Amino acid sequence: MMKQLKAHLLQRELDPENTGFIPVENFTSLVEHHELQLDPSKLDMLFALVQCNEDGQVCYQELIELMSSKRSSSFRRAIANGRRTLQREILLDETGLGLYKRFVRYVAYEILPCETDRRWYFHQNRLCPPPVFIAVVTIIQIIVFMCYGIMLNKWVLQTYQPDFMKSPLVYHPGHRAQVWRFFSYMFMHVGLEQLGFNALLQLMIGVPLEMVHGILRISLLYMAGVLAGSLTVSITDMRAPVVGGSGGVYALCSAHLANVVMNWAGMRCPYKLLRMILALVCMSSEVGRAVWLRFSPPLPSSGPQPSFMAHLSGAVVGISMGLLILRSYEESLQKQCSWWVIVFSFITFLLFAIFWNIFAYELLGVQIPPPP
């Protein structure tokens, strides 16, 4: 109620004729005297609105949206105007920051390609809600691996071991009617190497992404990669089981790498070329290892063979859906036509995969290894 009263009083002062627009003279006076309690990011946005205006007036609603921390039309207009420059020093020149604020600044430069985006995120960040999704998923994966390692007294739990395959979490083509397995396989890992690789990438890339883009977007991207991984295996490699969170991990990694490439000039993360090369080498080596496990002679031919298609499908999800999610930091996804095209494509793939799993195995006469 108090905010509405203040907004009404401000409108009477700046827009006495109630036209919905504020003359630039009044607006400039407000900005220069800085009579309102505004943080530096909002003050930069106000300067941007003054500089980008060509009609001699500023929309009052844009001012209110900006002051109420809504990243809406006023924010997009300020960012879209390429002729303005920030009135303050760049974020890297901020001094006297605590440990947490320095970490937030690091995340801003790691994820966001625009200085204005970085300043907005830096000053608006309140760690609420905290980035818990990736952390919780990683903790569950570690706990599950330790439990099975203790129960079976084996810390290299390859998928051809019968006791390992008895888990209700593993995706197995013989148990494809148990729908939860298309998701729950992400908590199972074949060994310390696979678990360590996935956990490291999830925490290094997933947590900063979740801090910037929020739990809903990143969890959607991760779970879409996981689901696409198991469904792709069920279509292209019909005898193979699936374990590990590689589908979700590769969705996060490929989305972030594609975002860096698309905004190469604006990204200010240190050693970005070297880091990208290392990430690509690590991801390629993991795919190569999965291919080797799929076709290597030591595995018994009569048993189920692990698949590498989950890695590739996760990467495709990241490049398509993920790139759009990371690109639209300040814009609602629902307002973008390309977002609905991608959603429609994913739903089409999902429906096709469901029908494939119901009918194709019997029609094609696929000999599935007996489930444990």
GROMACS .gro file of C-alpha atoms in nm:
model
  372
    1MET     CA    1   0.000   0.000   0.000
    2MET     CA    2   0.283   0.240   0.087
    3LYS     CA    3   0.458   0.162  -0.242
    4GLN     CA    4   0.142   0.240  -0.435
    5LEU     CA    5   0.103   0.570  -0.246
    6LYS     CA    6   0.463   0.669  -0.318
    7ALA     CA    7   0.420   0.581  -0.683
    8HIS     CA    8   0.104   0.791  -0.701
    9LEU     CA    9   0.277   1.091  -0.538
   10LEU     CA   10   0.571   1.050  -0.774
   11GLN     CA   11   0.340   1.045  -1.075
   12ARG     CA   12   0.165   1.364  -0.962
   13GLU     CA   13   0.504   1.535  -0.929
   14LEU     CA   14   0.658   1.415  -1.258
   15ASP     CA   15   0.342   1.380  -1.467
   16PRO     CA   16   0.090   1.637  -1.333
   17GLU     CA   17  -0.128   1.615  -1.645
   18ASN     CA   18  -0.159   1.235  -1.609
   19THR     CA   19  -0.052   1.164  -1.969
   20GLY     CA   20   0.139   0.849  -1.884
   21PHE     CA   21   0.468   1.008  -1.998
   22ILE     CA   22   0.727   1.217  -1.819
   23PRO     CA   23   0.908   1.507  -1.990
   24VAL     CA   24   1.278   1.445  -2.026
   25GLU     CA   25   1.355   1.760  -1.823
   26ASN     CA   26   1.170   1.628  -1.517
   27PHE     CA   27   1.315   1.284  -1.566
   28THR     CA   28   1.671   1.413  -1.597
   29SER     CA   29   1.624   1.618  -1.282
   30LEU     CA   30   1.514   1.309  -1.093
   31VAL     CA   31   1.818   1.114  -1.213
   32GLU     CA   32   2.072   1.390  -1.148
   33HIS     CA   33   1.950   1.469  -0.797
   34HIS     CA   34   1.911   1.099  -0.717
   35GLU     CA   35   1.641   1.176  -0.463
   36LEU     CA   36   1.513   0.818  -0.456
   37GLN     CA   37   1.687   0.526  -0.283
   38LEU     CA   38   1.818   0.338  -0.586
   39ASP     CA   39   2.098   0.085  -0.613
   40PRO     CA   40   2.372   0.143  -0.873
   41SER     CA   41   2.224  -0.096  -1.129
   42LYS     CA   42   1.890   0.087  -1.133
   43LEU     CA   43   2.066   0.421  -1.154
   44ASP     CA   44   2.249   0.297  -1.464
   45MET     CA   45   1.917   0.195  -1.614
   46LEU     CA   46   1.773   0.542  -1.546
   47PHE     CA   47   2.065   0.703  -1.724
   48ALA     CA   48   2.007   0.462  -2.011
   49LEU     CA   49   1.643   0.562  -2.045
   50VAL     CA   50   1.736   0.930  -2.054
   51GLN     CA   51   2.003   0.877  -2.319
   52CYS     CA   52   1.801   0.650  -2.548
   53ASN     CA   53   1.491   0.871  -2.561
   54GLU     CA   54   1.424   1.053  -2.888
   55ASP     CA   55   1.067   1.179  -2.835
   56GLY     CA   56   1.127   1.413  -2.545
   57GLN     CA   57   0.935   1.196  -2.299
   58VAL     CA   58   0.972   0.875  -2.100
   59CYS     CA   59   0.697   0.625  -2.023
   60TYR     CA   60   0.602   0.650  -1.657
   61GLN     CA   61   0.516   0.278  -1.639
   62GLU     CA   62   0.869   0.188  -1.751
   63LEU     CA   63   1.008   0.398  -1.469
   64ILE     CA   64   0.786   0.225  -1.212
   65GLU     CA   65   0.874  -0.121  -1.345
   66LEU     CA   66   1.241  -0.041  -1.326
   67MET     CA   67   1.219   0.096  -0.972
   68SER     CA   68   1.023  -0.212  -0.858
   69SER     CA   69   1.302  -0.445  -0.981
   70LYS     CA   70   1.101  -0.587  -1.270
   71ARG     CA   71   1.328  -0.682  -1.559
   72SER     CA   72   1.064  -0.590  -1.814
   73SER     CA   73   1.027  -0.342  -2.096
   74SER     CA   74   1.238  -0.071  -1.934
   75PHE     CA   75   1.523  -0.313  -1.874
   76ARG     CA   76   1.511  -0.453  -2.226
   77ARG     CA   77   1.499  -0.107  -2.379
   78ALA     CA   78   1.804   0.006  -2.186
   79ILE     CA   79   2.001  -0.304  -2.284
   80ALA     CA   80   1.892  -0.290  -2.648
   81ASN     CA   81   2.015   0.066  -2.691
   82GLY     CA   82   2.367   0.030  -2.824
   83ARG     CA   83   2.457   0.397  -2.819
   84ARG     CA   84   2.466   0.440  -2.444
   85THR     CA   85   2.760   0.372  -2.213
   86LEU     CA   86   2.754   0.288  -1.848
   87GLN     CA   87   2.797   0.588  -1.624
   88ARG     CA   88   3.005   0.398  -1.371
   89GLU     CA   89   3.318   0.187  -1.370
   90ILE     CA   90   3.294  -0.171  -1.487
   91LEU     CA   91   3.207  -0.432  -1.229
   92LEU     CA   92   3.562  -0.569  -1.215
   93ASP     CA   93   3.678  -0.236  -1.069
   94GLU     CA   94   3.452  -0.269  -0.763
   95THR     CA   95   3.666  -0.274  -0.448
   96GLY     CA   96   3.609  -0.370  -0.085
   97LEU     CA   97   3.389  -0.669  -0.166
   98GLY     CA   98   3.341  -0.961   0.071
   99LEU     CA   99   3.407  -1.322  -0.023
  100TYR     CA  100   3.049  -1.393  -0.125
  101LYS     CA  101   3.013  -1.079  -0.339
  102ARG     CA  102   3.342  -1.159  -0.512
  103PHE     CA  103   3.204  -1.504  -0.591
  104VAL     CA  104   2.883  -1.347  -0.728
  105ARG     CA  105   3.094  -1.119  -0.945
  106TYR     CA  106   3.290  -1.419  -1.071
  107VAL     CA  107   2.965  -1.596  -1.158
  108ALA     CA  108   2.839  -1.287  -1.340
  109TYR     CA  109   3.149  -1.275  -1.561
  110GLU     CA  110   3.146  -1.652  -1.606
  111ILE     CA  111   2.788  -1.671  -1.731
  112LEU     CA  112   2.670  -1.336  -1.867
  113PRO     CA  113   2.805  -1.173  -2.186
  114CYS     CA  114   2.684  -0.815  -2.127
  115GLU     CA  115   2.824  -0.568  -1.872
  116THR     CA  116   2.476  -0.431  -1.801
  117ASP     CA  117   2.346  -0.781  -1.732
  118ARG     CA  118   2.637  -0.843  -1.501
  119ARG     CA  119   2.579  -0.524  -1.301
  120TRP     CA  120   2.208  -0.594  -1.274
  121TYR     CA  121   2.265  -0.950  -1.153
  122PHE     CA  122   2.541  -0.842  -0.915
  123HIS     CA  123   2.329  -0.579  -0.740
  124GLN     CA  124   2.003  -0.778  -0.747
  125ASN     CA  125   2.145  -1.109  -0.624
  126ARG     CA  126   2.004  -1.205  -0.283
  127LEU     CA  127   2.075  -1.582  -0.282
  128CYS     CA  128   1.702  -1.646  -0.256
  129PRO     CA  129   1.618  -1.908  -0.356
  130PRO     CA  130   1.963  -2.067  -0.323
  131PRO     CA  131   2.102  -2.288  -0.603
  132VAL     CA  132   2.001  -2.618  -0.444
  133PHE     CA  133   1.892  -2.834  -0.740
  134ILE     CA  134   2.234  -2.926  -0.878
  135ALA     CA  135   2.378  -2.967  -0.528
  136VAL     CA  136   2.096  -3.198  -0.416
  137VAL     CA  137   2.119  -3.411  -0.733
  138THR     CA  138   2.495  -3.448  -0.688
  139ILE     CA  139   2.462  -3.543  -0.320
  140ILE     CA  140   2.199  -3.809  -0.400
  141GLN     CA  141   2.419  -3.953  -0.675
  142ILE     CA  142   2.713  -3.983  -0.435
  143ILE     CA  143   2.499  -4.141  -0.161
  144VAL     CA  144   2.346  -4.395  -0.402
  145PHE     CA  145   2.688  -4.489  -0.538
  146MET     CA  146   2.829  -4.538  -0.188
  147CYS     CA  147   2.531  -4.748  -0.080
  148TYR     CA  148   2.564  -4.987  -0.375
  149GLY     CA  149   2.940  -4.994  -0.336
  150ILE     CA  150   2.905  -5.101   0.026
  151MET     CA  151   2.625  -5.353  -0.041
  152LEU     CA  152   2.804  -5.521  -0.332
  153ASN     CA  153   3.157  -5.461  -0.201
  154LYS     CA  154   3.246  -5.332  -0.546
  155TRP     CA  155   3.344  -4.975  -0.636
  156VAL     CA  156   3.361  -5.042  -1.010
  157LEU     CA  157   2.999  -5.130  -1.075
  158GLN     CA  158   2.987  -5.203  -1.448
  159THR     CA  159   2.647  -5.249  -1.607
  160TYR     CA  160   2.708  -5.609  -1.710
  161GLN     CA  161   2.727  -5.720  -1.345
  162PRO     CA  162   2.394  -5.889  -1.258
  163ASP     CA  163   2.370  -5.758  -0.904
  164PHE     CA  164   2.418  -5.403  -1.023
  165MET     CA  165   2.147  -5.443  -1.287
  166LYS     CA  166   1.893  -5.555  -1.027
  167SER     CA  167   1.862  -5.200  -0.902
  168PRO     CA  168   1.514  -5.047  -0.957
  169LEU     CA  169   1.688  -4.726  -1.063
  170VAL     CA  170   1.871  -4.856  -1.372
  171TYR     CA  171   1.706  -4.814  -1.710
  172HIS     CA  172   1.685  -5.156  -1.874
  173PRO     CA  173   1.497  -5.222  -2.202
  174GLY     CA  174   1.327  -5.518  -2.039
  175HIS     CA  175   1.183  -5.288  -1.770
  176ARG     CA  176   1.086  -4.998  -1.995
  177ALA     CA  177   0.724  -5.023  -1.876
  178GLN     CA  178   0.846  -4.890  -1.539
  179VAL     CA  179   0.838  -4.524  -1.640
  180TRP     CA  180   1.041  -4.389  -1.350
  181ARG     CA  181   1.351  -4.568  -1.481
  182PHE     CA  182   1.368  -4.319  -1.771
  183PHE     CA  183   1.459  -4.060  -1.503
  184SER     CA  184   1.599  -4.252  -1.205
  185TYR     CA  185   1.894  -4.393  -1.399
  186MET     CA  186   2.066  -4.055  -1.351
  187PHE     CA  187   2.139  -4.151  -0.987
  188MET     CA  188   2.335  -4.467  -1.082
  189HIS     CA  189   2.699  -4.464  -1.196
  190VAL     CA  190   2.923  -4.747  -1.314
  191GLY     CA  191   3.231  -4.636  -1.126
  192LEU     CA  192   3.425  -4.363  -0.949
  193GLU     CA  193   3.550  -4.226  -1.280
  194GLN     CA  194   3.204  -4.166  -1.424
  195LEU     CA  195   3.066  -4.033  -1.094
  196GLY     CA  196   3.361  -3.799  -1.043
  197PHE     CA  197   3.344  -3.663  -1.397
  198ASN     CA  198   2.970  -3.594  -1.381
  199ALA     CA  199   2.976  -3.450  -1.030
  200LEU     CA  200   3.266  -3.218  -1.111
  201LEU     CA  201   3.102  -3.078  -1.426
  202GLN     CA  202   2.764  -3.044  -1.256
  203LEU     CA  203   2.905  -2.840  -0.972
  204MET     CA  204   3.146  -2.628  -1.180
  205ILE     CA  205   2.898  -2.541  -1.453
  206GLY     CA  206   2.554  -2.619  -1.313
  207VAL     CA  207   2.575  -2.422  -0.989
  208PRO     CA  208   2.679  -2.089  -1.153
  209LEU     CA  209   2.412  -2.140  -1.420
  210GLU     CA  210   2.150  -2.203  -1.152
  211MET     CA  211   2.261  -1.896  -0.957
  212VAL     CA  212   2.203  -1.674  -1.260
  213HIS     CA  213   1.910  -1.836  -1.439
  214GLY     CA  214   1.722  -1.987  -1.146
  215ILE     CA  215   1.625  -2.333  -1.032
  216LEU     CA  216   1.327  -2.370  -1.267
  217ARG     CA  217   1.517  -2.309  -1.590
  218ILE     CA  218   1.823  -2.515  -1.500
  219SER     CA  219   1.624  -2.806  -1.356
  220LEU     CA  220   1.412  -2.806  -1.673
  221LEU     CA  221   1.724  -2.814  -1.890
  222TYR     CA  222   1.890  -3.087  -1.683
  223MET     CA  223   1.583  -3.313  -1.667
  224ALA     CA  224   1.512  -3.262  -2.038
  225GLY     CA  225   1.865  -3.387  -2.110
  226VAL     CA  226   1.816  -3.687  -1.880
  227LEU     CA  227   1.483  -3.783  -2.039
  228ALA     CA  228   1.613  -3.730  -2.392
  229GLY     CA  229   1.910  -3.954  -2.309
  230SER     CA  230   1.707  -4.258  -2.203
  231LEU     CA  231   1.448  -4.212  -2.478
  232THR     CA  232   1.714  -4.183  -2.747
  233VAL     CA  233   1.881  -4.501  -2.626
  234SER     CA  234   1.546  -4.681  -2.630
  235ILE     CA  235   1.508  -4.584  -2.998
  236THR     CA  236   1.860  -4.611  -3.140
  237ASP     CA  237   2.028  -4.872  -2.918
  238MET     CA  238   1.739  -5.095  -2.814
  239ARG     CA  239   1.941  -5.361  -2.627
  240ALA     CA  240   2.135  -5.119  -2.409
  241PRO     CA  241   2.077  -5.018  -2.048
  242VAL     CA  242   2.152  -4.667  -1.926
  243VAL     CA  243   2.312  -4.541  -1.605
  244GLY     CA  244   2.464  -4.208  -1.506
  245GLY     CA  245   2.359  -3.845  -1.532
  246SER     CA  246   2.551  -3.782  -1.853
  247GLY     CA  247   2.241  -3.670  -2.045
  248GLY     CA  248   2.174  -3.388  -1.801
  249VAL     CA  249   2.542  -3.303  -1.759
  250TYR     CA  250   2.600  -3.276  -2.132
  251ALA     CA  251   2.288  -3.062  -2.168
  252LEU     CA  252   2.432  -2.813  -1.918
  253CYS     CA  253   2.783  -2.820  -2.064
  254SER     CA  254   2.684  -2.792  -2.429
  255ALA     CA  255   2.440  -2.510  -2.352
  256HIS     CA  256   2.706  -2.314  -2.166
  257LEU     CA  257   2.974  -2.373  -2.430
  258ALA     CA  258   2.736  -2.275  -2.709
  259ASN     CA  259   2.644  -1.960  -2.518
  260VAL     CA  260   3.011  -1.870  -2.483
  261VAL     CA  261   3.071  -1.923  -2.855
  262MET     CA  262   2.765  -1.722  -2.957
  263ASN     CA  263   2.872  -1.432  -2.733
  264TRP     CA  264   3.248  -1.472  -2.766
  265ALA     CA  265   3.331  -1.102  -2.786
  266GLY     CA  266   3.125  -1.013  -2.480
  267MET     CA  267   3.238  -1.296  -2.251
  268ARG     CA  268   3.502  -1.189  -2.000
  269CYS     CA  269   3.573  -1.520  -1.825
  270PRO     CA  270   3.952  -1.569  -1.793
  271TYR     CA  271   4.131  -1.810  -2.030
  272LYS     CA  272   3.804  -1.880  -2.210
  273LEU     CA  273   3.969  -2.041  -2.514
  274LEU     CA  274   4.186  -2.275  -2.306
  275ARG     CA  275   3.896  -2.366  -2.082
  276MET     CA  276   3.673  -2.439  -2.379
  277ILE     CA  277   3.936  -2.665  -2.535
  278LEU     CA  278   3.979  -2.854  -2.207
  279ALA     CA  279   3.603  -2.894  -2.168
  280LEU     CA  280   3.567  -3.027  -2.522
  281VAL     CA  281   3.858  -3.269  -2.471
  282CYS     CA  282   3.707  -3.400  -2.145
  283MET     CA  283   3.361  -3.437  -2.296
  284SER     CA  284   3.497  -3.608  -2.606
  285SER     CA  285   3.707  -3.848  -2.400
  286GLU     CA  286   3.402  -3.941  -2.192
  287VAL     CA  287   3.203  -4.012  -2.508
  288GLY     CA  288   3.495  -4.214  -2.643
  289ARG     CA  289   3.507  -4.416  -2.323
  290ALA     CA  290   3.133  -4.485  -2.351
  291VAL     CA  291   3.175  -4.598  -2.713
  292TRP     CA  292   3.460  -4.828  -2.611
  293LEU     CA  293   3.249  -4.984  -2.334
  294ARG     CA  294   2.967  -5.035  -2.583
  295PHE     CA  295   3.169  -5.223  -2.843
  296SER     CA  296   3.475  -5.361  -2.659
  297PRO     CA  297   3.518  -5.743  -2.676
  298PRO     CA  298   3.567  -5.804  -2.299
  299LEU     CA  299   3.198  -5.740  -2.232
  300PRO     CA  300   2.986  -6.056  -2.256
  301SER     CA  301   2.790  -6.044  -2.581
  302SER     CA  302   2.490  -6.217  -2.425
  303GLY     CA  303   2.440  -5.944  -2.166
  304PRO     CA  304   2.314  -5.590  -2.198
  305GLN     CA  305   2.561  -5.343  -2.341
  306PRO     CA  306   2.596  -4.985  -2.210
  307SER     CA  307   2.515  -4.705  -2.454
  308PHE     CA  308   2.676  -4.374  -2.544
  309MET     CA  309   2.370  -4.219  -2.711
  310ALA     CA  310   2.261  -4.047  -2.388
  311HIS     CA  311   2.568  -3.824  -2.406
  312LEU     CA  312   2.495  -3.716  -2.761
  313SER     CA  313   2.125  -3.656  -2.708
  314GLY     CA  314   2.200  -3.449  -2.397
  315ALA     CA  315   2.434  -3.233  -2.603
  316VAL     CA  316   2.163  -3.181  -2.865
  317VAL     CA  317   1.916  -3.073  -2.596
  318GLY     CA  318   2.171  -2.831  -2.456
  319ILE     CA  319   2.248  -2.669  -2.791
  320SER     CA  320   1.881  -2.633  -2.885
  321MET     CA  321   1.676  -2.577  -2.570
  322GLY     CA  322   1.963  -2.476  -2.343
  323LEU     CA  323   2.107  -2.208  -2.567
  324LEU     CA  324   1.772  -2.031  -2.576
  325ILE     CA  325   1.733  -2.056  -2.198
  326LEU     CA  326   2.076  -1.905  -2.133
  327ARG     CA  327   2.043  -1.637  -2.398
  328SER     CA  328   1.719  -1.492  -2.261
  329TYR     CA  329   1.841  -1.393  -1.915
  330GLU     CA  330   1.606  -1.096  -1.885
  331GLU     CA  331   1.317  -1.208  -2.104
  332SER     CA  332   1.036  -1.449  -2.026
  333LEU     CA  333   1.063  -1.768  -2.227
  334GLN     CA  334   0.688  -1.776  -2.288
  335LYS     CA  335   0.713  -1.458  -2.495
  336GLN     CA  336   0.956  -1.605  -2.747
  337CYS     CA  337   0.829  -1.784  -3.056
  338SER     CA  338   1.147  -1.990  -3.087
  339TRP     CA  339   1.092  -2.127  -2.736
  340TRP     CA  340   0.753  -2.269  -2.835
  341VAL     CA  341   0.902  -2.419  -3.150
  342ILE     CA  342   1.160  -2.604  -2.940
  343VAL     CA  343   0.898  -2.714  -2.686
  344PHE     CA  344   0.675  -2.844  -2.967
  345SER     CA  345   0.971  -3.034  -3.118
  346PHE     CA  346   1.057  -3.191  -2.782
  347ILE     CA  347   0.695  -3.296  -2.721
  348THR     CA  348   0.680  -3.447  -3.071
  349PHE     CA  349   0.997  -3.645  -2.999
  350LEU     CA  350   0.851  -3.754  -2.664
  351LEU     CA  351   0.529  -3.883  -2.822
  352PHE     CA  352   0.723  -4.065  -3.093
  353ALA     CA  353   0.945  -4.229  -2.831
  354ILE     CA  354   0.644  -4.343  -2.629
  355PHE     CA  355   0.483  -4.511  -2.928
  356TRP     CA  356   0.819  -4.658  -3.027
  357ASN     CA  357   0.864  -4.817  -2.684
  358ILE     CA  358   0.510  -4.957  -2.691
  359PHE     CA  359   0.508  -5.109  -3.041
  360ALA     CA  360   0.851  -5.113  -3.209
  361TYR     CA  361   1.021  -5.380  -2.999
  362GLU     CA  362   0.765  -5.645  -3.090
  363LEU     CA  363   0.722  -5.533  -3.451
  364LEU     CA  364   1.097  -5.542  -3.514
  365GLY     CA  365   1.149  -5.863  -3.319
  366VAL     CA  366   1.427  -5.719  -3.106
  367GLN     CA  367   1.590  -5.978  -2.883
  368ILE     CA  368   1.616  -5.801  -2.549
  369PRO     CA  369   1.854  -5.944  -2.287
  370PRO     CA  370   1.639  -6.089  -2.005
  371PRO     CA  371   1.601  -5.840  -1.721
  372PRO     CA  372   1.770  -5.941  -1.396
   0.00000   0.00000   0.00000
